[in-house]
Every structure is written in structure tokens, then in C-alpha cells.
Coordinates of C-alpha atoms and ligand atoms in Angstrom, one line a residue:
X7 CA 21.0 -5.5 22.4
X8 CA 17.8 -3.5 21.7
X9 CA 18.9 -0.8 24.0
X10 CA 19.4 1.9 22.0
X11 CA 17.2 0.4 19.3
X12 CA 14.2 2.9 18.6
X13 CA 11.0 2.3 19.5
X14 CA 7.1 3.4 19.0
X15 CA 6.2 5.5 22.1
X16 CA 3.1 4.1 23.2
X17 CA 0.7 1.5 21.9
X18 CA -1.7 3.2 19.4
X19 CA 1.4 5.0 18.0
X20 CA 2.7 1.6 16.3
X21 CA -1.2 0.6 15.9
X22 CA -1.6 3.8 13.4
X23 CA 1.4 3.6 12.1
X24 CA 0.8 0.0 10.8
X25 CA -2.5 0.6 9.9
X26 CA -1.3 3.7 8.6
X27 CA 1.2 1.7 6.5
X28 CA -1.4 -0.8 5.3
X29 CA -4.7 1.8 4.4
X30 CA -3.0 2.9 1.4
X31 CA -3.8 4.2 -2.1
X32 CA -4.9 0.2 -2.6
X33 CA -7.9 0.2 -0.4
X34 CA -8.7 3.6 -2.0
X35 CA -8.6 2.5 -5.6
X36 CA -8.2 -1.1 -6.4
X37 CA -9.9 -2.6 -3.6
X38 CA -13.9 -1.2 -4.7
X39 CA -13.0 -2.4 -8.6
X40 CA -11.8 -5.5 -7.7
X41 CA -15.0 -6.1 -5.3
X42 CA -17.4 -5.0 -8.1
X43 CA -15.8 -7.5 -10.8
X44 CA -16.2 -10.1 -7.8
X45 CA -19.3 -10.2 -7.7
X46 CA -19.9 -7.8 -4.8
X47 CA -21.1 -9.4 -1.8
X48 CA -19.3 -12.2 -2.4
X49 CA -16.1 -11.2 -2.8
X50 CA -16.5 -9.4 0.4
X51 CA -17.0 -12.4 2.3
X52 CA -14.5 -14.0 0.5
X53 CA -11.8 -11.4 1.3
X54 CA -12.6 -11.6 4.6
X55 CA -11.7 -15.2 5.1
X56 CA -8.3 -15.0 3.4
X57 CA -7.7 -11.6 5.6
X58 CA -8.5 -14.2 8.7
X59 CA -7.2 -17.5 7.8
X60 CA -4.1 -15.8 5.3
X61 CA -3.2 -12.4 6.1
X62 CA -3.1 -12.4 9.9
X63 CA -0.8 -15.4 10.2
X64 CA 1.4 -14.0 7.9
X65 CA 1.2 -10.4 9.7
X66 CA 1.9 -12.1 12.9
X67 CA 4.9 -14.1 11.5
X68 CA 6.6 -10.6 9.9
X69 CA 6.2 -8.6 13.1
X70 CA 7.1 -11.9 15.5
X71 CA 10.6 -12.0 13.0
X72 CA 11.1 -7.9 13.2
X73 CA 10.3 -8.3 16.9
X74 CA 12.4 -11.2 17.8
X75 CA 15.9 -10.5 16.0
X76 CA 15.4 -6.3 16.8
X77 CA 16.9 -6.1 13.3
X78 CA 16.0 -4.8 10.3
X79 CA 14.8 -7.2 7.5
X80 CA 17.7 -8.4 5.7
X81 CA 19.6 -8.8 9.2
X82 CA 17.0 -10.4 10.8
X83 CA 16.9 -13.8 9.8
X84 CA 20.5 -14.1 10.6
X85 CA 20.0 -12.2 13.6
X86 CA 17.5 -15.6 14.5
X87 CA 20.3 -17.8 13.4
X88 CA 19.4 -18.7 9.9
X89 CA 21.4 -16.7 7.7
X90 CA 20.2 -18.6 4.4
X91 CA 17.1 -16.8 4.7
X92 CA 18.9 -13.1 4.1
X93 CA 17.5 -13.2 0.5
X94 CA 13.7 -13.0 1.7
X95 CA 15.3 -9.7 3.4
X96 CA 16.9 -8.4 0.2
X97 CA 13.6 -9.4 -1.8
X98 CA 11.3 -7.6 0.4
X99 CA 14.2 -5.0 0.6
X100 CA 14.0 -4.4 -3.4
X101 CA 10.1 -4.8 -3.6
X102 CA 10.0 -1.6 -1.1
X103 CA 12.5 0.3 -3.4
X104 CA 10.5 -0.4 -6.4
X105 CA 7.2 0.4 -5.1
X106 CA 8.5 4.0 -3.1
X107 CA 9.7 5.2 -6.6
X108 CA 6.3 5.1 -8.3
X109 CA 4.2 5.3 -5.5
X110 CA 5.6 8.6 -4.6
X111 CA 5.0 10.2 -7.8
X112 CA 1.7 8.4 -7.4
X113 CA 1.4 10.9 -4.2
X114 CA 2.6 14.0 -6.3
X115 CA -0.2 13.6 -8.5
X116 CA -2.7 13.0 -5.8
X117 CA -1.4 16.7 -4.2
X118 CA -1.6 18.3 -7.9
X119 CA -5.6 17.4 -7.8
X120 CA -5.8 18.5 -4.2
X121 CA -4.4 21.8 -5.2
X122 CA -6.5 21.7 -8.3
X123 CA -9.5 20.7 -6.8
X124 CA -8.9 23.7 -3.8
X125 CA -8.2 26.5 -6.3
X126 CA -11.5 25.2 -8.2
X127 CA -9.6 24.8 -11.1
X128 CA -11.7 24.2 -14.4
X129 CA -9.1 22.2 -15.9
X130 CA -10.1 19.4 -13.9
X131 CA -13.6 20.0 -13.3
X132 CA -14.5 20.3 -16.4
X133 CA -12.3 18.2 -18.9
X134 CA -11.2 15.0 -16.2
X135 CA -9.5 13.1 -18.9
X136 CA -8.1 15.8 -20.5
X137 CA -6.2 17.2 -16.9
X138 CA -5.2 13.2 -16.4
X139 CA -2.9 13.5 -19.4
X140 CA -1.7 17.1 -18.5
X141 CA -0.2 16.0 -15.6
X142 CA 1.3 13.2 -17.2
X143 CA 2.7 15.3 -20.0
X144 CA 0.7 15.7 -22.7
X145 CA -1.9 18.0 -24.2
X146 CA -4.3 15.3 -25.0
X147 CA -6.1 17.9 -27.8
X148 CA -3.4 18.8 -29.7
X149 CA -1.4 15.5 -29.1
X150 CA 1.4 17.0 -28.2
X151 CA 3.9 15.8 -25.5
X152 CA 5.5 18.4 -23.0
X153 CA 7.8 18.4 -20.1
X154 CA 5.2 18.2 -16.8
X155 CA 7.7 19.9 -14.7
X156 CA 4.6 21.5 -12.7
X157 CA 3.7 18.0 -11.7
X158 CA 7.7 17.0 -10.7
X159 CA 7.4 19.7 -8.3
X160 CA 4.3 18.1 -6.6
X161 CA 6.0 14.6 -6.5
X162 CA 9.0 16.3 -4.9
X163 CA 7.2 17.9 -2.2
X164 CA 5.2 14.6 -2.0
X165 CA 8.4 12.7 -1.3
X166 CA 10.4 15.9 0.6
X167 CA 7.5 15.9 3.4
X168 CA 7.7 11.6 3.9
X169 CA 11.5 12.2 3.7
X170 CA 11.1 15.2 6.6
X171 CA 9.1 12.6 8.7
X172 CA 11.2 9.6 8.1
X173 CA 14.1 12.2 9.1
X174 CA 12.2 13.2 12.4
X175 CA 12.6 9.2 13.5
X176 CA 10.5 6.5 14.7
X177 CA 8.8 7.8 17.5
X178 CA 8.6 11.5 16.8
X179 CA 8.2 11.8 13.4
X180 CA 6.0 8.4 12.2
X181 CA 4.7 8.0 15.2
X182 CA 3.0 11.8 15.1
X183 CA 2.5 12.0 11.8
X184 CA 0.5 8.9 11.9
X185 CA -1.4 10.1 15.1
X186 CA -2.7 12.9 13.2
X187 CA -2.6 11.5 9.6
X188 CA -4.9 8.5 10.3
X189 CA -8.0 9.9 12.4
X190 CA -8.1 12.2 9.6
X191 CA -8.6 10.1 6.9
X192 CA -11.4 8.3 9.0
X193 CA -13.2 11.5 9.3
X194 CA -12.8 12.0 5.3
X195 CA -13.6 8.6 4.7
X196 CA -17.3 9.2 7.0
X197 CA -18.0 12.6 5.0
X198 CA -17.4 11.1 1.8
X199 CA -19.7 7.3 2.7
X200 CA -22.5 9.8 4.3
X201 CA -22.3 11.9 0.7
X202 CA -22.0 8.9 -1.3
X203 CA -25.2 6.8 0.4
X204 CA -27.5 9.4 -0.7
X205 CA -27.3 10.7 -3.7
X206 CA -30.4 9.6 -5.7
X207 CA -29.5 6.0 -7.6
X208 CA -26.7 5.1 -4.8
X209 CA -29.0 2.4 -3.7
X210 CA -28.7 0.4 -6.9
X211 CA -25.0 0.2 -6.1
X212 CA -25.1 0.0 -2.5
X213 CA -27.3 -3.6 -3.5
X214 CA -24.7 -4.8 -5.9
X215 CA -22.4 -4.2 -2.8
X216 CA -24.5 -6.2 -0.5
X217 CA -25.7 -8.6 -2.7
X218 CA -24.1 -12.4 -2.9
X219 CA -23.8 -13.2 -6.3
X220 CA -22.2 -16.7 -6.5
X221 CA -22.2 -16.8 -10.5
X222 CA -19.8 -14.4 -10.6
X223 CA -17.1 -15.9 -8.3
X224 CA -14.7 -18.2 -10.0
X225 CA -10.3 -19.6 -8.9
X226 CA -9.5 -16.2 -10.9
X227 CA -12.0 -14.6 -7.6
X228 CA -9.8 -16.2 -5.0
X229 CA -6.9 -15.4 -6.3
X230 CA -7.8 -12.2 -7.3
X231 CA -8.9 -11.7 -3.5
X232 CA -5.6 -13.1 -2.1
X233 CA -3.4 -11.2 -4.3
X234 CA -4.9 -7.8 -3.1
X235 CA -5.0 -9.0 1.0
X236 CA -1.3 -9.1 0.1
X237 CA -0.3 -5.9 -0.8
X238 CA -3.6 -4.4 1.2
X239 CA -2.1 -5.3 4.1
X240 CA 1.4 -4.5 3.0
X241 CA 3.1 -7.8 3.3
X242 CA 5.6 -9.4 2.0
X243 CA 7.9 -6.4 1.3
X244 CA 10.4 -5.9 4.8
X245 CA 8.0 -2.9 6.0
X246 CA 6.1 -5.4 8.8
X247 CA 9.3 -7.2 10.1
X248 CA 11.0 -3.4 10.2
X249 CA 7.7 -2.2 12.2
X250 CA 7.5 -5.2 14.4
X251 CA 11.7 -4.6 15.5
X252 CA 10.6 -1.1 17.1
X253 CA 8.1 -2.8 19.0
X254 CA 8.1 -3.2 22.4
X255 CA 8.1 -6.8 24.2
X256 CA 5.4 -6.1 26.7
X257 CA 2.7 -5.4 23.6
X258 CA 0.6 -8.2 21.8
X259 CA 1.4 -8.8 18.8
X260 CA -2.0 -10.9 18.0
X261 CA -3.9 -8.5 19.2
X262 CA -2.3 -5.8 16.9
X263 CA -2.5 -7.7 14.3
X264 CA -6.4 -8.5 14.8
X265 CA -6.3 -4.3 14.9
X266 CA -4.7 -3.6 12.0
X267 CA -6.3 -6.1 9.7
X268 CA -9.6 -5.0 10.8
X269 CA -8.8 -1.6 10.7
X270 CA -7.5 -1.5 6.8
X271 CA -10.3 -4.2 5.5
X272 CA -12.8 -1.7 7.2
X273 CA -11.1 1.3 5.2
X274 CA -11.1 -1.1 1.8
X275 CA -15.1 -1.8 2.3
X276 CA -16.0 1.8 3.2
X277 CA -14.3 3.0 0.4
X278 CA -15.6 0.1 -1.8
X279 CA -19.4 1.3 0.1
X280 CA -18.6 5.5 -1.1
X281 CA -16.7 4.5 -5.0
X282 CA -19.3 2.0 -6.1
X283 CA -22.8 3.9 -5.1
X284 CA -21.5 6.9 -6.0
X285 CA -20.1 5.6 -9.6
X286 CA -23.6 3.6 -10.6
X287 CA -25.3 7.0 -9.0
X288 CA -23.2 9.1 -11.7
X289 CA -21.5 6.8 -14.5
X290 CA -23.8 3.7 -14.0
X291 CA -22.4 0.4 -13.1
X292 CA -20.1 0.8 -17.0
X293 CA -18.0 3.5 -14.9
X294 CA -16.5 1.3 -12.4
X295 CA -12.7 0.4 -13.2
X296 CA -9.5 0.4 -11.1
X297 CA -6.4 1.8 -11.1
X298 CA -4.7 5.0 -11.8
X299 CA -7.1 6.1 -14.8
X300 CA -9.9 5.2 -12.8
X301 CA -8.4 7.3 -9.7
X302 CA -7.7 9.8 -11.6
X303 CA -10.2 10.5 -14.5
X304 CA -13.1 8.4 -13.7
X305 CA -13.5 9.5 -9.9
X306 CA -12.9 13.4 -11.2
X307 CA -15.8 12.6 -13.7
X308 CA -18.4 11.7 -10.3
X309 CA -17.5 14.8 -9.0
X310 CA -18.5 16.5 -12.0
X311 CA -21.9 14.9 -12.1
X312 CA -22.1 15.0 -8.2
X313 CA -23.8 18.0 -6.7
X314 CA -21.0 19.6 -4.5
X315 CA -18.5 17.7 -6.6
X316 CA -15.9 20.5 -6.0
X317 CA -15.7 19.9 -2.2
X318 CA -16.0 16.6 -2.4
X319 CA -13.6 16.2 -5.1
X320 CA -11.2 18.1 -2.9
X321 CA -12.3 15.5 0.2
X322 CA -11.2 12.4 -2.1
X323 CA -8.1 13.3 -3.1
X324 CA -7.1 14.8 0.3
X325 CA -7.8 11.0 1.5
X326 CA -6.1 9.6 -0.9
X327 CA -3.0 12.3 -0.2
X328 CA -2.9 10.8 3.7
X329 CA -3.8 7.0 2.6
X330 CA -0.2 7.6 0.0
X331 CA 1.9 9.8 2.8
X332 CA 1.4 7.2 5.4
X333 CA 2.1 4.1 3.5
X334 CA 5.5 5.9 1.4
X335 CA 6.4 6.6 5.2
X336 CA 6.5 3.0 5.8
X337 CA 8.3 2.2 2.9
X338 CA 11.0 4.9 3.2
X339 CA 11.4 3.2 6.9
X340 CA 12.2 0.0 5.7
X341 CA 14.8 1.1 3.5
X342 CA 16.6 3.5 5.7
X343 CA 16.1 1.5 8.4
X344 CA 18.4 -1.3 6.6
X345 CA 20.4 1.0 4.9
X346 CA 21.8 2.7 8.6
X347 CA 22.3 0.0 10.2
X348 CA 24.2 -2.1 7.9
X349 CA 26.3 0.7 6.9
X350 CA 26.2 2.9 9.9
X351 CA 25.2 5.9 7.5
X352 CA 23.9 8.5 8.8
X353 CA 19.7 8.8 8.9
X354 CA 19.3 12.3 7.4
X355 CA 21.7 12.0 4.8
X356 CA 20.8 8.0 4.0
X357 CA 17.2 9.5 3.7
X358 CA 17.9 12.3 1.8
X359 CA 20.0 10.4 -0.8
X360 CA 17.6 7.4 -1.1
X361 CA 14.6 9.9 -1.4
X362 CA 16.6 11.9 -4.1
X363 CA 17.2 8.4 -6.0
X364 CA 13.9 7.1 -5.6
X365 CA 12.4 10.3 -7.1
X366 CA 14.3 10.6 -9.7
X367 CA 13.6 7.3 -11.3
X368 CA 10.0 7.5 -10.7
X369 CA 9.8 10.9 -12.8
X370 CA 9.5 8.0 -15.4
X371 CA 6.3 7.7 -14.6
X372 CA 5.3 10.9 -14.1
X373 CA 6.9 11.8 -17.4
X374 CA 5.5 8.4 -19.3
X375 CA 3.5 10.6 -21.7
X376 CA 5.7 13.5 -22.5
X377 CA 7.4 14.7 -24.9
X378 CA 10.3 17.6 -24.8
X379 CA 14.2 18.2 -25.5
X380 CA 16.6 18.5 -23.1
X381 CA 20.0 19.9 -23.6
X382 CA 19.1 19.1 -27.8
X383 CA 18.3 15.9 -26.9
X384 CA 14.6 14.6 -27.8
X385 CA 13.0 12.3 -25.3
X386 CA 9.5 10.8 -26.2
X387 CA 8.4 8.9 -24.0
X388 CA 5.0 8.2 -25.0
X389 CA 6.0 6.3 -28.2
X390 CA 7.0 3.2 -26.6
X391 CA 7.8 3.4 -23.3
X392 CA 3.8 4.4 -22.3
X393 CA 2.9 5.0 -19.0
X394 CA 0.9 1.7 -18.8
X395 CA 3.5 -0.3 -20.0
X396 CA 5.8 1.0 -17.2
X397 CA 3.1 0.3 -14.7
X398 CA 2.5 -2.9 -15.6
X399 CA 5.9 -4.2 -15.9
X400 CA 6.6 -3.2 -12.3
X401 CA 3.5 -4.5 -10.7
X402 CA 4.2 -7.7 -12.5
X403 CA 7.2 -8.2 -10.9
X404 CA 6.1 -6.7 -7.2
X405 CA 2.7 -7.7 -7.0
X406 CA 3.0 -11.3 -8.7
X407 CA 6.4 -12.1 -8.4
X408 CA 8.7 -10.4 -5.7
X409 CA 5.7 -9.7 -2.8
X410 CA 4.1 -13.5 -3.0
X411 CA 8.4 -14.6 -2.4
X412 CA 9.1 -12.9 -0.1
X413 CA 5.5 -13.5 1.7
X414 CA 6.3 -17.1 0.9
X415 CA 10.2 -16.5 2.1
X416 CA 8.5 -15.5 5.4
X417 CA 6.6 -18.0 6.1
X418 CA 8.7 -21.1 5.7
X419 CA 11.3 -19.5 7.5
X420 CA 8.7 -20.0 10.8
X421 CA 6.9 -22.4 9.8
X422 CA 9.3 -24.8 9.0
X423 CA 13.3 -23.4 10.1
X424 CA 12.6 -21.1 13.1
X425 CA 9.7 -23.1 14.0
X426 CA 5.9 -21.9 14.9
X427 CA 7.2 -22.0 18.5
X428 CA 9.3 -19.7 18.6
X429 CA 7.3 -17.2 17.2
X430 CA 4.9 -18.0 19.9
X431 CA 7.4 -17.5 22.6
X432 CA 8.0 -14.5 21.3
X433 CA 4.5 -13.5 21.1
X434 CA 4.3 -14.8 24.4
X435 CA 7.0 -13.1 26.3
X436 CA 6.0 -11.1 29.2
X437 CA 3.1 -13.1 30.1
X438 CA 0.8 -12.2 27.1
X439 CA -1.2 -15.7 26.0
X440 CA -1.8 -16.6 22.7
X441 CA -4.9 -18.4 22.8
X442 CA -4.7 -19.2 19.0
X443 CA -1.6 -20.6 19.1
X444 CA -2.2 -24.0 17.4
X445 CA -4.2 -22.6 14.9
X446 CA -1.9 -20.4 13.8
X447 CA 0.9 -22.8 13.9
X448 CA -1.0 -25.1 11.6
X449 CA -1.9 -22.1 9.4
X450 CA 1.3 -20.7 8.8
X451 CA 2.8 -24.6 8.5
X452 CA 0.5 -25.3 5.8
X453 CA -2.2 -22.7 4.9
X454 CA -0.3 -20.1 4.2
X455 CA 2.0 -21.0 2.2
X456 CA 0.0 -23.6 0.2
X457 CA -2.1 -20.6 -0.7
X458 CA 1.0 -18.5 -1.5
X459 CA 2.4 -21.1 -3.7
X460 CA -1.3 -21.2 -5.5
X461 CA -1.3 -17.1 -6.3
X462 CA 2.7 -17.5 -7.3
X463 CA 2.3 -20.2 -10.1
X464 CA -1.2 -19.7 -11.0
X465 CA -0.5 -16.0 -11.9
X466 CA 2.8 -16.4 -13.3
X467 CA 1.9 -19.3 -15.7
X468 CA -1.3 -18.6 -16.7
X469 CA -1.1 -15.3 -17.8
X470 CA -4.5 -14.1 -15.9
X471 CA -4.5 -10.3 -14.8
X472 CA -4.4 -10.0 -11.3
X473 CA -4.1 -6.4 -11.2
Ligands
LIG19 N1 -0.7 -1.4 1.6 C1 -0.7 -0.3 0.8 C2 -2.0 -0.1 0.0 O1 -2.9 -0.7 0.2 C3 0.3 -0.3 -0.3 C4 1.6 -0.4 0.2 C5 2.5 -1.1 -0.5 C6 2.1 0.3 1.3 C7 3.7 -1.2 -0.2 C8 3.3 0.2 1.7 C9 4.1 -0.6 0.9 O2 -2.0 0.7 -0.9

């Protein structure tokens, strides 16, 4: 049956494209905030046990499923003889849909500050905040709102070239782009550490970073740390199971798992070891926050007060432009990849359409502060529908519900219907051995999910900000 199923052409073509998938704008952003509100050091070490003992067992499990049933993610539990479990599928499905419409225009911003950043525009340079709320549609000193049709444009070439790639297949289009994408963020992510490290008052930070400060470590911590291993390593949401179906039964799994994990927590600490010296170095330790503001206005206020800060300003974003292109690649995949085979629809056009859909809901976001009339109508989108409102209600339902039940969805299903050994024998097929095979079965029986279960009621009924 997998004949004429696509696959990844050789073995560090499916490695980058999963870690390619999982180093996203995450790492880049949320990771280094989230490590300096944990106390530094300690959240480090903390994050590292729950990427061992809770991430890689539930990597495994996704790409064992994809792998096993050589379906896509709504198909594949049925494919494995348990049909009741097609809902996990649709929910990781969905989450993938929800996240590709804002991420991309997430990535069209991203490639306006590249461009801004490469034409040495003073906009950005020298009023951060101010350029922030241009893109976003509004002309912060007057207050006035206005269409940002210059920024639509970026977030439709953004989501045009992931569409081209998606449209280029598997193994030459993902697999190449990921090939080239990849090593070149490493290279950016070195220049940037090496710039970062020794700017005079870097050390202060680079301490925090180092240091293990127990005080500061609390439940909120570890979920805190769980919550981001989750969508760090982009589980929970159909993209691993999709990734796992294309690949091939001679390669091991647990060893590509160990690779990937390692290689996007390494990207989330170097960026957490190049945002947080270089913030205290510039901003002081008051400067550190996380998300898009942060991103976007806080970063581009270090590069003001950073000697070379136009290059390196141009460095960042350009990493954060191949962290977003890689990981809206895998998300496109595991929607046209379900989409096709269900239906039999054609790729291009499947891709094309979706893409099209996809952007056009998110120009919500990019529009969330403007202000203009279209065809006499008067849309204002800043009173009322803001652009952190939007955010938040999405990654509310991603992040803290839909990710954590699908992750949950996941793991049941092989802990407890397909059974642990099966997804061993399917690790194990062709004579690979999984040395860690009991451990993992009595993590993904009870470990994982236990902890899943924690994150899912704890931060739906307590009302604590995860983000
Ligand atoms: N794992 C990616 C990150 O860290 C985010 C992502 C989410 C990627 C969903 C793909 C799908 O940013």
C-alpha cells in the first residue's frame, strides 16, 4: 500500500525537515521570555527533563502512528484499526488550520522587517514601536487607522513561497528547502550568539541564564515549561504523524526523535543565550518580554542601542523569516496532505485554495489595528476586535485546549488501544532495536498523559497565563 506513497529522499532530509518544522518562531521568541521569568537556569534544566521524559515519547508515538498506518492524520487511526480515534486526527487537523492562518502573516511581517532592515530604513531603526503599529495599520502618532496593504503583500508572498514548496512535493520541494533553510539559520543563529556574548553588560545576562535560582520556580514553572515543549516541538497538531507516514521503514525512529528534540531545544537555548544578554546589555533585565511586541518592537529597540544594530537587525529577522518558512511548510503539509488524499484533489490546486483561504482570514491579524473603508463601508478594527484580543483567543484554544487533546488523543490511542507494542514493532521493523523500549512504554502508559491531563485542567480552570 505505501507504494506510491511519497517519501523523504534520504535520512537528513526528513531530520531537517522535522527539525525544520519544530525550530520555529517559538524557540525564537517565547522560548528566552519564558526561561527568564523561570528563573533562568532552572527552567533550563527543567525543560530539559520534560523534553526527555514528555516530549520524546510523545514524538515517537506521532511518527510510529504516521509511520505505521502510511496515512495521513485523520486516516490514520483507522488505517490502525481504531476508527474511534479519527477525532484526535480532525483536532490536530483544525489546530494546524488555525495556527497556518496567523502564523503566516506572522511570516509576512517578519519579511516586511527584513526588507526594512536591508533598505536601512529609518522607520524602523529609529521609531521601533512606532513601525510595529504601521505594519499593523495604524499611525501610532496621529492615531489614525489605515489599510496596511504594504504589509498584505508581504504576508502573501510569505504564504505564496511555502505554498510554491508545498506545491514542489515531499521530497523535492520540503525536502530541499529544508536542506538549505536549516543550516542557514544555524549559521545566523552562531553570528548573532558570538555578537550577543560580547557586547559590554552581556555577562550580567549570560549569569541570570546560567544561574539556578530555585525561588523563582513554582507548578505555574512546570507547566509553563510543558506547555511550550509542546508546541516547541510541534506536537499535538497532525504535522508529526503526517511527517512520520513519508518515512521510510528502514530509518529509526528513536533515534530521530533523540535528533530532533536535541536539535530544536539547542536552537530554543541559543536563542534564549543571544535575546537575554543582549536585552540586559541594551534594555536591562525590565526589557525582557515575549511575544509578538517583544519580537517586534523590543528586539528592534536592541538593535538600535547595539553597535552594528542595522546588520544585525537584518540577521534576526532573516532567522526568524527561515525559523517561520520552515515550520508554515509543515503545517501546509498536514493539511494538503489530508485534504488529497481523502478527496483525491489535486495537490497544486488543494494548495493553492487552502493557502488562499488561510491568508485571507489571517489578514485579521495583520489588519487588527486599522482603520479604512472599503466599498463605503467603515471597518475599525482596532475598537474592539484588537490585535491582542485576536491573539489571545486563538492561542487559548490551540495552545491550552486543542494541542494538549490532541497530544492527549495521541497518546492513549498507543498507550492504551494500539498498545505500546505495537509501536515498538513498528519502530522495530527491519532490525533496528529499541533499547528504551520499556521505558518508553511505561512513559507514554502513564507519564505522558498524566502530565498532559495536569497542563489541560490546570490551565483551563485556573485561569493562569501560560502564554
Ligand atoms: N514548533 C513551532 C515553533 O516552535 C511552531 C509550530 C507550531 C510549528 C505549529 C508548526 C506547527 O514555533
Amino acid at each position: 500500500m505505501d507504494n506510491n506513497r511519497a517519501q523523504w529522499g534520504s535520512r537528513i532530509g526528513f531530520l531537517l525537515a522535522a527539525a525544520g518544522s519544530a525550530v520555529g518562531l517559538g524557540n525564537i521568541w517565547k522560548f528566552p521570555g519564558k526561561a527568564f521569568e523561570g528563573g533562568g537556569g532552572a527552567f533550563l534544566l527543567i525543560y530539559i527533563v520534560i523534553v526527555v521524559l514528555i516530549g520524546m515519547p510523545a514524538m515517537i508515538s506521532e511518527l510510529a502512528i504516521g509511520r505505521a498506518s502510511q496515512a495521513n492524520v485523520v486516516d490514520s487511526f483507522g488505517k490502525l484499526g481504531h476508527k474511534g480515534y479519527a477525532w484526535v486526527g480532525w483536532v490536530g487537523w483544525l489546530v494546524a488550520f488555525i495556527i497556518t492562518c496567523y502564523y503566516s502573516h506572522v511570516g509576512g511581517w517578519v519579511l516586511r522587517y527584513v526588507a526594512a532592515y536591508a533598505v536601512q530604513s529609518a522607520e524602523v531603526y529609529a521609531e521601533p514601536a512606532g513601525f510595529f503599529y504601521k505594519v499593523l495599520g495604524l499611525d501610532a502618532a496621529s492615531g489614525t487607522g489605515f489599510m496596511p496593504w504594504m504589509t498584505l503583500l508581504f504576508a502573501a508572498v510569505f504564504i505564496a513561497v511555502c505554498a510554491f514548496v508545498i506545491i514542489k512535493g515531499v521530497e523535492s520541494g520540503i525536502e530541499r528547502f529544508n536542506k538549505f533553510g536549516m543550516p542557514a539559520l544555524f549559521v545566523l543563529l552562531i553570528i548573532l550568539l558570538v555578537r550577543a556574548v560580547t557586547l559590554p553588560g552581556a555577562s550580567e545576562g549570560l549569569r541570570y541564564m546560567l544561574s539556578i535560582d530555585g525561588s523563582k520556580v513554582s507548578g505555574q514553572t512546570l507547566l509553563t515549561a510543558l506547555s511550550q515543549a509542546f508546541y516547541s516541538l510541534s506536537l499535538g497538531m497532525s504535522i508529526m504523524v503526517t511527517y512520520g507516514s513519508y518515512l521510510p521503514r528502514k530509518e529509526n525512529i528513536s533515534r530521530n526523535t533523540f535528533l530532533v528534540c536535541t536539535m530544536d531545544t539547542l536552537v530554543a537555548f541559543m536563542a534564549g543565550f543571544i535575546i537575554i544578554p543582549a536585552v540586559f546589555a541594551t534594555l536591562g533585565p525590565e526589557g525582557v518580554g515575549k511575544g509578538g511586541g517583544f519580537a517586534f518592537i523590543s528586539l528592534a529597540g536592541v538593535f538600535k542601542a547595539m553597535p552594528g544594530g542595522v546588520l544585525f537587525g537584518v540577521i534576526f529577522y532573516l532567522l526568524l523569516l527561515f525559523a517561520a518558512l520552515t515550520s508554515t511548510v509543515s503545517l501546509i503539509e498536514g493539511i494538503v496532505a489530508f485534504l488529497t488524499e481523502r478527496t483525491g484533489w489535486n495537490r497544486t490546486r488543494t494548495t493553492i485554495i487552502c493557502s488562499a483561504v488561510m491568508f485571507l482570514i489571517g489578514c485579521l491579524y495583520t489588519c487588527s489595528q486599522a482603520a479604512f473603508s472599503l466599498k463605503g463601508i467603515w471597518f475599525d478594527f482596532a475598537n474592539g476586535f484588537t490585535y491582542p484580543a485576536l491573539c489571545d483567543a486563538m492561542e487559548f484554544l490551540t495552545d491550552r485546549v486543542m494541542i494538549p487533546l490532541c497530544a492527549l488523543g495521541c497518546c492513549i490511542f498507543v498507550g492504551w488501544s494500539w498498545k505500546p507494542k505495537s509501536a515498538v514493532d513498528e519502530i522495530e521493523r527491519c532490525g533496528i532495536r529499541f533499547r528504551l523500549a520499556k521505558a518508553y512504554s511505561f512513559l507514554i502508559k502513564f507519564i505522558v498523559p498524566a502530565a498532559i491531563i495536569v497542563i489541560f485542567f490546570v490551565s483551563l480552570f485556573t485561569g493562569t497565563t501560560l502564554s
